[in-house]
Coordinates of C-alpha atoms in Angstrom, one line a residue:
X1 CA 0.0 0.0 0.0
X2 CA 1.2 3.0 -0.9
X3 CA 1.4 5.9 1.7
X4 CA 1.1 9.5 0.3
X5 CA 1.8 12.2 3.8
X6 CA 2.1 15.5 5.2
X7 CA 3.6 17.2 8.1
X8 CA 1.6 19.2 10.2
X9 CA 4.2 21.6 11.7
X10 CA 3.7 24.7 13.1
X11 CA 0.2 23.4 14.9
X12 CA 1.2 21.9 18.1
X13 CA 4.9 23.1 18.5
X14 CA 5.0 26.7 17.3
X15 CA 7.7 27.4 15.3
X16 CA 8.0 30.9 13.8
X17 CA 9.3 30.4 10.4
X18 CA 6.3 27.7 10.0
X19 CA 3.7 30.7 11.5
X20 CA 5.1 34.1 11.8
X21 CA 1.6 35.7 12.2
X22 CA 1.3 33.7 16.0
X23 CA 4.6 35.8 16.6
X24 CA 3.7 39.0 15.4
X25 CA 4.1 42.2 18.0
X26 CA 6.3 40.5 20.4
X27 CA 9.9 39.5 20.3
X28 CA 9.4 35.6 21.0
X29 CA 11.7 33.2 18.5
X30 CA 10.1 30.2 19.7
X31 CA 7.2 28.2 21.6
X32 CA 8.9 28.8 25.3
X33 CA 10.0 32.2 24.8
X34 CA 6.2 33.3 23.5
X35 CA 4.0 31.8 25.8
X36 CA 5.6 34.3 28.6
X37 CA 4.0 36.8 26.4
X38 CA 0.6 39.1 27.2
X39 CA -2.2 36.9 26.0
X40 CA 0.2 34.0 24.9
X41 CA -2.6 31.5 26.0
X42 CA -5.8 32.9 24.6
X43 CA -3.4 33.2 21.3
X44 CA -2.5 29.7 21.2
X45 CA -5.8 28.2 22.1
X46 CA -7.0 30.4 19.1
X47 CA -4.3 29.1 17.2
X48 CA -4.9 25.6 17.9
X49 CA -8.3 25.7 17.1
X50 CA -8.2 27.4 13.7
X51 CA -4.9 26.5 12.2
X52 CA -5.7 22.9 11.2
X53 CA -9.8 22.8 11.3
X54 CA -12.3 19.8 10.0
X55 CA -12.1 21.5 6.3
X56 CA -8.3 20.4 6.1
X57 CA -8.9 16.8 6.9
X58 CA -11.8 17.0 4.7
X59 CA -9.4 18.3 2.0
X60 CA -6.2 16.1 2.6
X61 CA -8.6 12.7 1.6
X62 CA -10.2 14.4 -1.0
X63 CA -6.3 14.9 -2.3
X64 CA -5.7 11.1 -1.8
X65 CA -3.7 12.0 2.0
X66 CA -3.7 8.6 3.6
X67 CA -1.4 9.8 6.7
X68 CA -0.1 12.9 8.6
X69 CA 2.5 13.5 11.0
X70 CA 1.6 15.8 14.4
X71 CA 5.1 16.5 15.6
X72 CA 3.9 17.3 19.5
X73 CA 6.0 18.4 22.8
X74 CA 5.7 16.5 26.1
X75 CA 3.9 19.4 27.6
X76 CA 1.0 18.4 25.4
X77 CA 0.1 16.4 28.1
X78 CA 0.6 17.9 31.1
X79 CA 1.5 21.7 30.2
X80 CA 4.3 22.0 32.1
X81 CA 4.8 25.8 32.8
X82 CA 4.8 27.8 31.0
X83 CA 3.5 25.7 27.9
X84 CA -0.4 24.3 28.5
X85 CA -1.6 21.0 27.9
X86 CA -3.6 20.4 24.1
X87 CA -4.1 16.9 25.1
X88 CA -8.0 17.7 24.1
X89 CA -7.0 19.5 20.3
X90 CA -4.8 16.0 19.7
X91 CA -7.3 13.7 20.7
X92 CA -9.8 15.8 18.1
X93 CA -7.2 15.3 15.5
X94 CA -6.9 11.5 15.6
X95 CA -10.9 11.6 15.6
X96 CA -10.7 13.9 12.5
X97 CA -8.6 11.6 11.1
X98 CA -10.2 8.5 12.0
X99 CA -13.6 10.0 10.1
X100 CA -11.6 11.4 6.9
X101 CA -9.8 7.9 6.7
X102 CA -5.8 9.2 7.3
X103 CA -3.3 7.3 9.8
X104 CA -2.0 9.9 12.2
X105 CA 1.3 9.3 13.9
X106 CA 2.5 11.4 16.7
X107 CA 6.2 12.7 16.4
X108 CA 6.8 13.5 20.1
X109 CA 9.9 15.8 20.9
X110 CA 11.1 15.8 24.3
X111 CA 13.7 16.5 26.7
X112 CA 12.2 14.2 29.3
X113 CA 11.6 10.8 29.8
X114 CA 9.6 9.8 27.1
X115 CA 8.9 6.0 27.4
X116 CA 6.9 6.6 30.8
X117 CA 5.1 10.0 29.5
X118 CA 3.9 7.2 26.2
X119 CA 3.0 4.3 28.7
X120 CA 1.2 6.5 31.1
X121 CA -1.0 7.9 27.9
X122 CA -1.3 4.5 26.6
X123 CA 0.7 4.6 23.5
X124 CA 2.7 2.0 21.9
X125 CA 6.2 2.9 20.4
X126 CA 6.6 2.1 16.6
X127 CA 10.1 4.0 16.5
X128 CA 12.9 6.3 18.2
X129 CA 15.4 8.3 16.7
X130 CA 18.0 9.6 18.8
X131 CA 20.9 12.2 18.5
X132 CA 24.4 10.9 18.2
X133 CA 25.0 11.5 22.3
X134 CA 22.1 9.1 22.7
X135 CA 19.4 11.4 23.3
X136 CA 16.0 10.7 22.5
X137 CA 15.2 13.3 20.0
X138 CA 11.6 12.2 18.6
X139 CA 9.4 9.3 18.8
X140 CA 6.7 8.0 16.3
X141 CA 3.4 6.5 18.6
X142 CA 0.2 5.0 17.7
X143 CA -2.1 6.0 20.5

């Protein structure tokens, strides 16, 4: 079966080159640095709800998409200060998907221990990649 993807960067991890608008009127280069901004969380709940919407899934099928990759950081779970949890905009994706027919793997990057934060949320590892000092760098999960 052939498999025909897309990346959704820029959704869940906010990286200004992918969405400069997010960014615009404060001096924030990344996720970390923004969210200590005035209104950082009503801005990224908006963002979260409007940059990838039902109409995308809908159109991704219709364009013969039959699987996307969600790169996500650990705080999606827990929103570790000063990042918030989107544990409820993820699980809406992988029901978006599952309607519109697309496989949805979760690239999860991290900087702490990611095989218990995947077995606490019930996941099941398909791959690691790891830096050349042996740190985990991302992880692909079915959930």
């Amino acid at each position: 079966m052939a498999l025909s993807g897309v990346n959704l960067g820029g959704w869940f991890i906010l990286e200004k080159w992918i969405t400069p608008a997010v960014f615009a009127g404060t001096e924030a280069v990344d996720e970390y640095t923004f969210m200590q901004t005035l209104g950082a969380r009503t801005k990224l709940r908006q963002h979260h709800k409007t940059f990838i919407t039902e109409k995308d899934f809908a159109w991704m099928r219709e364009h013969g998409i039959t699987i996307v990759r969600i790169p996500v950081g650990y705080w999606i779970v827990w929103g570790d200060a000063p990042y918030v949890s989107s544990l409820g905009r993820l699980d809406w994706a992988f029901a978006m998907a599952k309607k519109y027919g697309i496989a949805g793997p979760v690239c999860l990057y991290s900087e702490r221990n990611l095989f218990m934060l995947l077995l606490e949320a019930g996941a099941s590892v398909l791959r690691t990649m790891t830096t050349t000092y042996g740190n985990v760098k991302g992880v692909a999960v079915r959930i």
